[in-house]
Coordinates of C-alpha atoms and ligand atoms in Angstrom, one line a residue:
X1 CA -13.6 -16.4 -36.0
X2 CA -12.5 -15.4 -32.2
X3 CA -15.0 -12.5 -32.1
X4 CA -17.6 -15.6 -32.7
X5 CA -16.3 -17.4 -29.7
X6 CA -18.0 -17.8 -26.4
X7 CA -16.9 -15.6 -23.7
X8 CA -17.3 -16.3 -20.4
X9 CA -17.9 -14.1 -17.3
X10 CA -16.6 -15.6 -13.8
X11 CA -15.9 -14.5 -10.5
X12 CA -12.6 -15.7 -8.6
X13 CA -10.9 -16.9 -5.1
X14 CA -8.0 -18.7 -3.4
X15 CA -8.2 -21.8 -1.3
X16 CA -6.3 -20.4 1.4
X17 CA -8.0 -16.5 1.3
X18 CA -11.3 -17.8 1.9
X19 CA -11.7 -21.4 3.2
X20 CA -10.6 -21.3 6.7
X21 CA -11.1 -24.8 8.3
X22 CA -7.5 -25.0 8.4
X23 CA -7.4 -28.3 10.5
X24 CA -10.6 -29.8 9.4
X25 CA -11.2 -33.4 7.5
X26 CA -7.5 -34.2 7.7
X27 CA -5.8 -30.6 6.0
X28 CA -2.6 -30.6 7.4
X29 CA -0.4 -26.7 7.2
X30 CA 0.2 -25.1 4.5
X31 CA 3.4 -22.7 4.2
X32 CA 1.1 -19.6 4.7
X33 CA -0.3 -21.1 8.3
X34 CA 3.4 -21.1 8.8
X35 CA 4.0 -17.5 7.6
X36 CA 0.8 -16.7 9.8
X37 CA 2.1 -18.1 12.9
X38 CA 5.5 -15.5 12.4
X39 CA 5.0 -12.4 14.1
X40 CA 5.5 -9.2 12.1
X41 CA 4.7 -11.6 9.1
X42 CA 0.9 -10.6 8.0
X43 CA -0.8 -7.1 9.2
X44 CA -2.2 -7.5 12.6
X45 CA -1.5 -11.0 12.8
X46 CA -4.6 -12.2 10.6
X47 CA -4.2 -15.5 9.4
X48 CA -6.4 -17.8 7.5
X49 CA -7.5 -19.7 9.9
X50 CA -11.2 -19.0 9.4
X51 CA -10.9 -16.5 6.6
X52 CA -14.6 -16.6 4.9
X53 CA -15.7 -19.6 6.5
X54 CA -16.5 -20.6 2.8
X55 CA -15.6 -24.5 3.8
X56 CA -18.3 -24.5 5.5
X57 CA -20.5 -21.8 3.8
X58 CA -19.9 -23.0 0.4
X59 CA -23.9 -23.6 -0.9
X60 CA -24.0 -19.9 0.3
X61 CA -21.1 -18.6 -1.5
X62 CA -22.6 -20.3 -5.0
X63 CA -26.3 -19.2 -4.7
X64 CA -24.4 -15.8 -4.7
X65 CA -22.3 -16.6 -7.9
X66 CA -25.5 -17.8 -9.2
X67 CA -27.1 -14.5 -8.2
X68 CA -24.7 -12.4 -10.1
X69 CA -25.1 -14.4 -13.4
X70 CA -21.3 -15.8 -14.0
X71 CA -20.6 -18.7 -16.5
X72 CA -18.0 -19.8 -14.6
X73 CA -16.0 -20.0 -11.1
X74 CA -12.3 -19.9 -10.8
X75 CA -11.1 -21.4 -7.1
X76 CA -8.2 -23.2 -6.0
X77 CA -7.8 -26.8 -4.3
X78 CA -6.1 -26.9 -0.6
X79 CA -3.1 -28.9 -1.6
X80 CA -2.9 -30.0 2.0
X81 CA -6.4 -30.5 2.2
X82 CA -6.7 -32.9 -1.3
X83 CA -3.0 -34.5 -0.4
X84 CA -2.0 -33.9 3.4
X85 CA 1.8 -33.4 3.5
X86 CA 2.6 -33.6 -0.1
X87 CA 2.9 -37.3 -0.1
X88 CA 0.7 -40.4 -0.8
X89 CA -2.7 -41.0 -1.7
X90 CA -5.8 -38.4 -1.7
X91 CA -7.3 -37.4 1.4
X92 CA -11.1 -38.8 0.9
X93 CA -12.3 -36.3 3.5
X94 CA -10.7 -33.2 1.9
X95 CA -11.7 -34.2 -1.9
X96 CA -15.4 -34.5 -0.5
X97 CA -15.7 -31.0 -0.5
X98 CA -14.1 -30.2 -3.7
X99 CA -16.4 -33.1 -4.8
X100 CA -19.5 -30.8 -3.0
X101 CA -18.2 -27.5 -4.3
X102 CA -18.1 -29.3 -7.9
X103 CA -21.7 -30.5 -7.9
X104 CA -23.1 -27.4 -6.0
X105 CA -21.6 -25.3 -8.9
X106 CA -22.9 -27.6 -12.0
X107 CA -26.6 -27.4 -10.5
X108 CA -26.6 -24.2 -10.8
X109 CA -25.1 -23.9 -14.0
X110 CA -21.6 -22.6 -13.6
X111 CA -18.7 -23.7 -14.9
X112 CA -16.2 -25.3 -12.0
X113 CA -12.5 -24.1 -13.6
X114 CA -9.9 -25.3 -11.0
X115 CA -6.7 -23.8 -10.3
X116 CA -3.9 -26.5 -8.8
X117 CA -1.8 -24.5 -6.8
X118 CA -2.8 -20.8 -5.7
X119 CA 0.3 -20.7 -3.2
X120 CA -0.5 -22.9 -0.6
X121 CA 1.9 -25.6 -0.4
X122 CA 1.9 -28.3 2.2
X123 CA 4.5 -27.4 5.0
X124 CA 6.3 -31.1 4.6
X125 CA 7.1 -29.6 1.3
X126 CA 8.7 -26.7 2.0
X127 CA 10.5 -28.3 4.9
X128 CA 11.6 -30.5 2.3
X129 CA 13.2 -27.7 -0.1
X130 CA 10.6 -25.8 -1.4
X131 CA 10.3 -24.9 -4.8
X132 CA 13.9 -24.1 -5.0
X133 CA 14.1 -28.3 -4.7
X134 CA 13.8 -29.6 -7.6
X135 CA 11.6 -32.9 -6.6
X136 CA 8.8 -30.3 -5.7
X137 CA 7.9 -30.4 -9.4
X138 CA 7.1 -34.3 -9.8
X139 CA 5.4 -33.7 -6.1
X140 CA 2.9 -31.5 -8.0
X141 CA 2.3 -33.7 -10.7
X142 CA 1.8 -36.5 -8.2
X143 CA -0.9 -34.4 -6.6
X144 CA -2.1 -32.9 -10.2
X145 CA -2.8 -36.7 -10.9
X146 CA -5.0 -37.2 -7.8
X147 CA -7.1 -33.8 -8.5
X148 CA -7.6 -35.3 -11.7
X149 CA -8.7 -38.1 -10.9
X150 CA -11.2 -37.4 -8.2
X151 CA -12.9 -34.3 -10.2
X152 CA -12.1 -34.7 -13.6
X153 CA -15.2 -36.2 -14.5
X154 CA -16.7 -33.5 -14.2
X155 CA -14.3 -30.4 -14.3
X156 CA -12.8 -29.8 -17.9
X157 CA -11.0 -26.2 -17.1
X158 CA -7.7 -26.5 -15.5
X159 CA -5.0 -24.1 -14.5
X160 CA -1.9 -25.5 -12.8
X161 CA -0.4 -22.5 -11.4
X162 CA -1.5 -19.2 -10.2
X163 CA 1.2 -16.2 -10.8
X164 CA 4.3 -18.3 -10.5
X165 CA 6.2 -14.9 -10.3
X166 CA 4.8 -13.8 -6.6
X167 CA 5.8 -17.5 -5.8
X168 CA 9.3 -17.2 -6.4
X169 CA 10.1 -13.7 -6.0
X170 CA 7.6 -12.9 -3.0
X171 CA 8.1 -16.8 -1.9
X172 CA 11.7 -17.0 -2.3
X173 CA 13.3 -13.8 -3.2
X174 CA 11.8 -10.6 -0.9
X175 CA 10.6 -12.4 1.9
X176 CA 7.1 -11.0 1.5
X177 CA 5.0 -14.1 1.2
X178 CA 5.3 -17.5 2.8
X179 CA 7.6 -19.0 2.9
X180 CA 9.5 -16.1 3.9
X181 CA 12.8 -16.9 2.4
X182 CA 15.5 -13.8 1.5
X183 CA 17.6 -15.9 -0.8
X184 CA 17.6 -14.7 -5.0
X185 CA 19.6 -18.2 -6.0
X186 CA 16.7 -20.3 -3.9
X187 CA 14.1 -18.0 -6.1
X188 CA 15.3 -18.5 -10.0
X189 CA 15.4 -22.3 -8.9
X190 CA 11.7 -21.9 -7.8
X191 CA 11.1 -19.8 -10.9
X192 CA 12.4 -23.1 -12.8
X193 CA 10.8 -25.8 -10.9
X194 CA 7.4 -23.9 -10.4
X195 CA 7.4 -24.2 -14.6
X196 CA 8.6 -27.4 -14.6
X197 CA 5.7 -28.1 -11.9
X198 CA 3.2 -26.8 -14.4
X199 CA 5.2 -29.0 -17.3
X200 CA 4.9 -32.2 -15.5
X201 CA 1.0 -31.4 -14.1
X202 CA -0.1 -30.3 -17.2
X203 CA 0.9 -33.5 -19.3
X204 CA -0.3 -35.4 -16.3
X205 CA -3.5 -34.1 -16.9
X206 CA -3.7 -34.5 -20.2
X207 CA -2.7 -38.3 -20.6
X208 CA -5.2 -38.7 -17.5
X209 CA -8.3 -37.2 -19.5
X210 CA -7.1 -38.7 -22.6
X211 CA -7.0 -42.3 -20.9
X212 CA -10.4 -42.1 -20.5
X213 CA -11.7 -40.6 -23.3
X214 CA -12.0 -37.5 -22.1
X215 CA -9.8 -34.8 -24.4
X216 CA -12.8 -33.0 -26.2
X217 CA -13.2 -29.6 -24.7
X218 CA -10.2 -30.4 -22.2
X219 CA -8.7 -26.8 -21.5
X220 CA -5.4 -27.0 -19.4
X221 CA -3.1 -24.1 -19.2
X222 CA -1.7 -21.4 -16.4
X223 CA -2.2 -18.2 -15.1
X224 CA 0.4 -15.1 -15.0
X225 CA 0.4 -11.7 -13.1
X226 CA 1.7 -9.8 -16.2
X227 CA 2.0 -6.1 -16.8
X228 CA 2.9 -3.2 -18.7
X229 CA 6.0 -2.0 -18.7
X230 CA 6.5 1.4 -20.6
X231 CA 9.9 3.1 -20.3
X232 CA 9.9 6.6 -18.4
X233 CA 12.2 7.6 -21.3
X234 CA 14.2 7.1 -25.0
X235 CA 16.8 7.1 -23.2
X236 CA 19.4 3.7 -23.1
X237 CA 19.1 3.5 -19.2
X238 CA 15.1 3.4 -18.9
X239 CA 15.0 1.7 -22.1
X240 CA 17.1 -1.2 -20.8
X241 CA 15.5 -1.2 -17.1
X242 CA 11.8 -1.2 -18.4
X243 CA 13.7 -4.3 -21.0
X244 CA 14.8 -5.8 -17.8
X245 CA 11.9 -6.0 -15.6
X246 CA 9.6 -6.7 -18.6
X247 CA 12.2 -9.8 -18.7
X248 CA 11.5 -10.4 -14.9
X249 CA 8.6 -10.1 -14.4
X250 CA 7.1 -11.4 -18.3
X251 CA 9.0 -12.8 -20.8
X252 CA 10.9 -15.1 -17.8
X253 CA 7.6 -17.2 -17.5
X254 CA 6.3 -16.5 -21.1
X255 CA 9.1 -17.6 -23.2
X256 CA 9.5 -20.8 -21.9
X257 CA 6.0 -21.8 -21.8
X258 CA 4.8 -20.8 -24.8
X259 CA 8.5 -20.4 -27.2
X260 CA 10.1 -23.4 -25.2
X261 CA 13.4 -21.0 -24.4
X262 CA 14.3 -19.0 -21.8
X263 CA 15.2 -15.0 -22.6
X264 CA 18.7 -15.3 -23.7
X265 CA 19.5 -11.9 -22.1
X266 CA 17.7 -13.1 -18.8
X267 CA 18.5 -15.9 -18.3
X268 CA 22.9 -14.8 -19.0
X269 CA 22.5 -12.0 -16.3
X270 CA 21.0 -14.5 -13.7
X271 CA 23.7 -17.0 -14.4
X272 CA 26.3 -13.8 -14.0
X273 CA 24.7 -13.0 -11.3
X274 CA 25.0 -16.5 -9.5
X275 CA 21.2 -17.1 -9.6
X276 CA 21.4 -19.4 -12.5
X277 CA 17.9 -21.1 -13.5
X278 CA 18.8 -25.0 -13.1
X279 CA 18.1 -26.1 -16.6
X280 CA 18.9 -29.7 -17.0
X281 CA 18.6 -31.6 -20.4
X282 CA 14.6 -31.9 -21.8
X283 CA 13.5 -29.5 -18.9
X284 CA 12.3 -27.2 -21.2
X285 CA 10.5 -29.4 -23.8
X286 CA 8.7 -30.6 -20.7
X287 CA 8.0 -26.9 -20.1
X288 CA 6.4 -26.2 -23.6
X289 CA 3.4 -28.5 -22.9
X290 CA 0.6 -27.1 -25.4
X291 CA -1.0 -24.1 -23.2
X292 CA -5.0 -24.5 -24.3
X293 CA -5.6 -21.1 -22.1
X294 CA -2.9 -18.1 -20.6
X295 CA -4.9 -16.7 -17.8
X296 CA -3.5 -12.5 -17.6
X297 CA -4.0 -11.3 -13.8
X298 CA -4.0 -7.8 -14.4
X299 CA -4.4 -4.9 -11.7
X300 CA -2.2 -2.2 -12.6
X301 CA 1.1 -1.2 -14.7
X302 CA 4.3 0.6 -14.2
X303 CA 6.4 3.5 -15.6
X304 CA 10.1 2.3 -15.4
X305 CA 13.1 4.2 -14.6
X306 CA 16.6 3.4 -14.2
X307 CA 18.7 4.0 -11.0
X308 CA 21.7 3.0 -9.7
X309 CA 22.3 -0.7 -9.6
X310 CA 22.7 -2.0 -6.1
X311 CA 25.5 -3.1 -4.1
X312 CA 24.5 -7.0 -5.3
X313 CA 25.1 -5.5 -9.0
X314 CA 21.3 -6.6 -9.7
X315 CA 19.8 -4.1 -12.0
X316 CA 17.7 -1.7 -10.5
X317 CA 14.8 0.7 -11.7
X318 CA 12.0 3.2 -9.8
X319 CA 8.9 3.6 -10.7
X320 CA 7.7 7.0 -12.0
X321 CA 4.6 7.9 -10.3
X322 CA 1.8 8.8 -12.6
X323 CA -1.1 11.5 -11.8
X324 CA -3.2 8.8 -11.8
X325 CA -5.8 7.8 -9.4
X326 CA -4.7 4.8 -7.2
X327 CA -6.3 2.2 -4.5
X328 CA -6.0 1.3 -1.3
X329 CA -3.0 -1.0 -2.5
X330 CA -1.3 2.3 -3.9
X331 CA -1.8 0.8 -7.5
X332 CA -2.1 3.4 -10.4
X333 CA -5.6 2.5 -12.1
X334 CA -4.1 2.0 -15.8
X335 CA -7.1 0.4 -17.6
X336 CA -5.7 1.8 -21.1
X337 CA -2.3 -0.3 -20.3
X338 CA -4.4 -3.2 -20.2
X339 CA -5.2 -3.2 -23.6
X340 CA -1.9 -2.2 -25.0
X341 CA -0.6 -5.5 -22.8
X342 CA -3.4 -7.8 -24.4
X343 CA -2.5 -6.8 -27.9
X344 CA 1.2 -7.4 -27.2
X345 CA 0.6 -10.5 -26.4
X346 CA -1.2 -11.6 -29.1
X347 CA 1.8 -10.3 -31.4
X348 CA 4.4 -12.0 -29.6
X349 CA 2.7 -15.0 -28.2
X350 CA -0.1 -15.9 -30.2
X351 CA -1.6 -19.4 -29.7
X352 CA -3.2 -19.9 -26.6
X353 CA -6.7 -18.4 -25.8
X354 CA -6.3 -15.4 -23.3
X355 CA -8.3 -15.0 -20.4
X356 CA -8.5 -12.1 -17.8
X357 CA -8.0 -14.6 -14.7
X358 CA -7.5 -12.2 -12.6
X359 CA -8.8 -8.1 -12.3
X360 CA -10.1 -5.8 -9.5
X361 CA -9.0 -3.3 -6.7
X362 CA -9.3 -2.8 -2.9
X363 CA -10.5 0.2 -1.8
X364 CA -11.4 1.5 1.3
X365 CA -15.3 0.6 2.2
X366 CA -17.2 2.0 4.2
X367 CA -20.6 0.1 5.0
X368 CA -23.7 1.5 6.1
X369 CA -25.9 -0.4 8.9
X370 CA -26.9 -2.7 6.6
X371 CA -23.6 -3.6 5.4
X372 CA -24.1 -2.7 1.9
X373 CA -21.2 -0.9 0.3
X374 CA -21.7 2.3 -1.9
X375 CA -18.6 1.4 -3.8
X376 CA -18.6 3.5 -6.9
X377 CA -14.8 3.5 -6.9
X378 CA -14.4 -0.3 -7.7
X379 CA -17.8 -0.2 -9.8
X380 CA -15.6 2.2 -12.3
X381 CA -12.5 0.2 -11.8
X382 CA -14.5 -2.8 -13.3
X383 CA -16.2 -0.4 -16.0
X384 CA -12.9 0.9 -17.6
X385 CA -11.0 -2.3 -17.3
X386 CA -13.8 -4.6 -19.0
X387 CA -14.1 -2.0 -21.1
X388 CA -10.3 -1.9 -21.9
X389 CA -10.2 -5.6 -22.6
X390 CA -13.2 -5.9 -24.7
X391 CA -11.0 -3.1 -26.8
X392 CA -8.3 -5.6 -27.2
X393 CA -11.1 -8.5 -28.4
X394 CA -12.0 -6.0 -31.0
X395 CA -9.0 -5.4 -32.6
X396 CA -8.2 -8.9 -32.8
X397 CA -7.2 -10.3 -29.3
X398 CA -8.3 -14.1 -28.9
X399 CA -9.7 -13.1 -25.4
X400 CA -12.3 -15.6 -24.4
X401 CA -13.3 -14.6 -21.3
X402 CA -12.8 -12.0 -18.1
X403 CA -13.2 -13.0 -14.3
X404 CA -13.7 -10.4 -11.6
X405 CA -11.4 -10.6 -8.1
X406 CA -12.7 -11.1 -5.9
X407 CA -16.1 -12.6 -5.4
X408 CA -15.8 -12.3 -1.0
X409 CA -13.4 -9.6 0.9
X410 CA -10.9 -12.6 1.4
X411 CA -7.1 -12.6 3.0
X412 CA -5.0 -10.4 1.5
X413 CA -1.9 -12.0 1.9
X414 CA 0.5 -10.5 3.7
X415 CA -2.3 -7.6 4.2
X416 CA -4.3 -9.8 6.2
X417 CA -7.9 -8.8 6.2
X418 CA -6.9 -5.0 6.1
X419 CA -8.0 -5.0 2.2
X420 CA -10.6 -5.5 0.6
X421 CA -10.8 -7.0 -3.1
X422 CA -14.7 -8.5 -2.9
X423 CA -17.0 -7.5 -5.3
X424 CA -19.5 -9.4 -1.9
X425 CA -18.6 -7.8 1.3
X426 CA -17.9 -9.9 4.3
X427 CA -18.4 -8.7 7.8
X428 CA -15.5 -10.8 9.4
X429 CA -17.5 -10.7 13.0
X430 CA -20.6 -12.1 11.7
X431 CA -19.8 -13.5 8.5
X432 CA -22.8 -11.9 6.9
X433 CA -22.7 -12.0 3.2
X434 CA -23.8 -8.3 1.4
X435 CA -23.4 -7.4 -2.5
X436 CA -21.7 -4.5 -2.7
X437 CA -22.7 -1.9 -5.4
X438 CA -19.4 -3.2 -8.1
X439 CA -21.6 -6.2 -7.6
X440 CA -24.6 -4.9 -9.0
X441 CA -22.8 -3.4 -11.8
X442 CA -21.2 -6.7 -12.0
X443 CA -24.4 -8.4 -12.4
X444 CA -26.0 -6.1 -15.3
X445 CA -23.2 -5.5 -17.2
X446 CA -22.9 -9.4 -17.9
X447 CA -26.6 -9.1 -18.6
X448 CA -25.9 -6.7 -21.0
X449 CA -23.1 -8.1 -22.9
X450 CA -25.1 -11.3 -23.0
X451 CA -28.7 -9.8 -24.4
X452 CA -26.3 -8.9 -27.6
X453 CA -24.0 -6.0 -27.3
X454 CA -21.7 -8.6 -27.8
X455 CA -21.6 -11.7 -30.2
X456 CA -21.9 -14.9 -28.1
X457 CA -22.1 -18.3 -29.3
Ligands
LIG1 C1 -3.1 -11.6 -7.0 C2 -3.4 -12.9 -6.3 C3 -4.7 -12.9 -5.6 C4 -5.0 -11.6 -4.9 C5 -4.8 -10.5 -5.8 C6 -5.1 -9.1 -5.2 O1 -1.7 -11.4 -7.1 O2 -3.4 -13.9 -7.3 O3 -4.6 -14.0 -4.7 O4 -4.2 -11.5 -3.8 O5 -3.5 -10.4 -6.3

């Protein structure tokens, strides 16, 4: 029955990575202009400010997609540019070029597959609370209800969040990622409102398209950065930390969604550590909304050890390094993990189709004149990881679909443009667009799978 099923081939961006036009048509800031505007914050103080220039580049950036064959286009809406501040009703000039992107997309016969909420939440917000404030949640469904609304006419694949996990703990927790925040109590109240965001949104969206006829083929669900994690050792200690940050970093997010409970064994240590997730009463039967699709983003895995638990008694592990090769992020390339992590989940979640949201590398490019980029490093990445998750759809994995990151050398975070994910390289001074050599391979291997190596529907 699944091996029947269509599978799709995308490419995938961010809002905030590749738009720029941060203070066109009525955007107002988002947390990460904030984080920009921080010195010391992002490498070399890049910000997003004109990024790709996709906003206004956009036809451009889809005759590529079109180029490369994809079904399908994963991107994320500027909440600040659909809802400025976080409050009221839909900013008509922002929409428009969702509304553009949409139809530019559908004429060329690719799938538009929104994401809500790919980290860049309106300033107001955040000066409001945050995620670790509670009314952040119905905010999201407020502006889940306006998305909706404007595109869903036309759009049938939504994902409300993107890797709730970097949120909190990047967000909230470490300090890495807008908003900056040190604070672990503030980040297991994100981790709880972010899911109760995607609760709210997701039910939103689904009385919205049912309203108006509109269920059939209706696919609403969320995407996870989730991982590997195999234990250095037998022994109790690794045993328990590789337990442990499986719990953190996986079963936290997966549990509720798709189980309706948190871990038991996560969710007692947080609450004896003074980080308590703020369950109140029906929170997590609003959390187990039926998940149509789980989008995996998966780049790499990790060997766990224990060590000694800090001074702030939170368990603590190391990761064992592996003779492995690695990218310019210092990711181990662990294609084989990828499988082992797709099967898992099918035995302990199964349920919701599985798609590979997320998958690529950085590494370090070097163009010739032309701009074209020999990169035979990523080409090979893509090889063994597509490779590795086809594995998994054989032996019984309901995966329906893989999307490569990134379509454009984008803004890498808190690496600023210093890495580069695209698959499409982007001189920064000139904007110039030029397929890199993963992009080829990108291109014929989808040709390949679909003249019949592969069952498609
Ligand atoms: C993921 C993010 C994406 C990109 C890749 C490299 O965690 O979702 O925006 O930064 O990592």
């Amino acid at each position: 029955m699944t091996q029947n099923a269509k599978f799709l081939w995308g490419v995938a961006t961010s809002s905030y990575q590749i738009e720029g036009a941060v203070g066109e048509d009525g955007r107002t800031p988002s947390i990460w202009d904030t984080f920009c505007a921080t010195p010391g914050a992002v490498a070399d103080g890049d910000t997003g400010a004109v990024a790709c220039d996709h906003y206004h580049r956009m036809p451009e950036d889809v005759a590529l997609m079109a180029g490369l064959g994809v079904d399908v286009y994963r991107f994320s809406l500027a909440w600040p540019r659909v809802q400025p501040d976080g409050k009221g009703a839909g900013n008509p000039a922002g929409i428009a070029f969702y509304d553009r992107l949409v139809d530019e997309l559908l004429a060329k016969g690719i799938l538009p597959w929104i994401t809500l909420y790919h980290w860049d939440l309106p300033q107001a917000l955040e000066d409001a609370g945050g995620w670790p404030a509670r009314d952040t949640a119905y905010r999201f469904a407020e502006y889940a209800e306006i998305a909706y609304n404007a595109l869903g006419d036309r759009v049938r694949q939504w994902t409300t969040m993107n890797e709730p996990w970097c949120s909190a703990m990047l967000g909230y927790v470490f300090g890495q990622h807008a908003p900056g925040r040190k604070d672990a109590r503030a980040g297991m109240a994100a981790v709880h409102h972010l899911l109760l965001g995607h609760g709210l949104a997701s039910r939103t969206i689904r009385d919205a398209a049912a309203s108006r006829g509109r269920s059939e083929g209706l696919e609403v669900g969320i995407t996870l950065n989730l991982s590997h994690k195999i234990p250095a050792s037998d022994s109790p200690a690794d045993l328990a930390a590789a337990r442990w940050d499986d719990g953190m970093s996986n079963r936290l997010y997966l549990d509720p969604l798709l189980r309706g409970e948190y871990p038991a064994d996560i969710a007692g240590k947080l609450a004896e550590l003074g980080c308590p997730l703020p369950v109140e009463e029906g929170d997590l039967g609003l959390i187990n909304q039926p998940v149509d699709v789980l989008g995996v983003n998966y780049y790499t895995s990790r060997v766990v050890q224990a060590a000694p638990v800090g001074g702030n008694g939170w368990p603590a592990s190391r990761s064992v390094p592996r003779d492995v090769e690695r990218t310019a992020m210092d990711w181990e390339v662990t294609p084989e993990a990828l499988t082992d992590l797709l099967l898992r989940l099918e035995r302990d979640y199964p349920g919701p189709a599985w798609y590979i949201t997320e998958n690529g590398a950085a590494y370090p490019d070097v163009a010739d004149e032309s701009g074209y980029v020999r990169d035979t490093a990523r080409e090979n990445y893509l090889r063994t990881h597509i490779d590795a998750a086809l594995e998994a759809r054989g032996k019984g994995v309901n995966l329906r679909g893989y999307f490569a990151w990134s379509l454009l050398d984008n803004f890498e975070w808190a690496y600023g443009y210093d890495r580069r994910f695209g698959i499409v390289r982007v001189d920064y001074d000139t904007q110039k667009r030029t397929p890199k050599r993963s992009a080829r391979y990108f291109a014929e291997r989808i040709a390949a799978e679909k003249a019949g190596q592969f069952p498609q529907s």
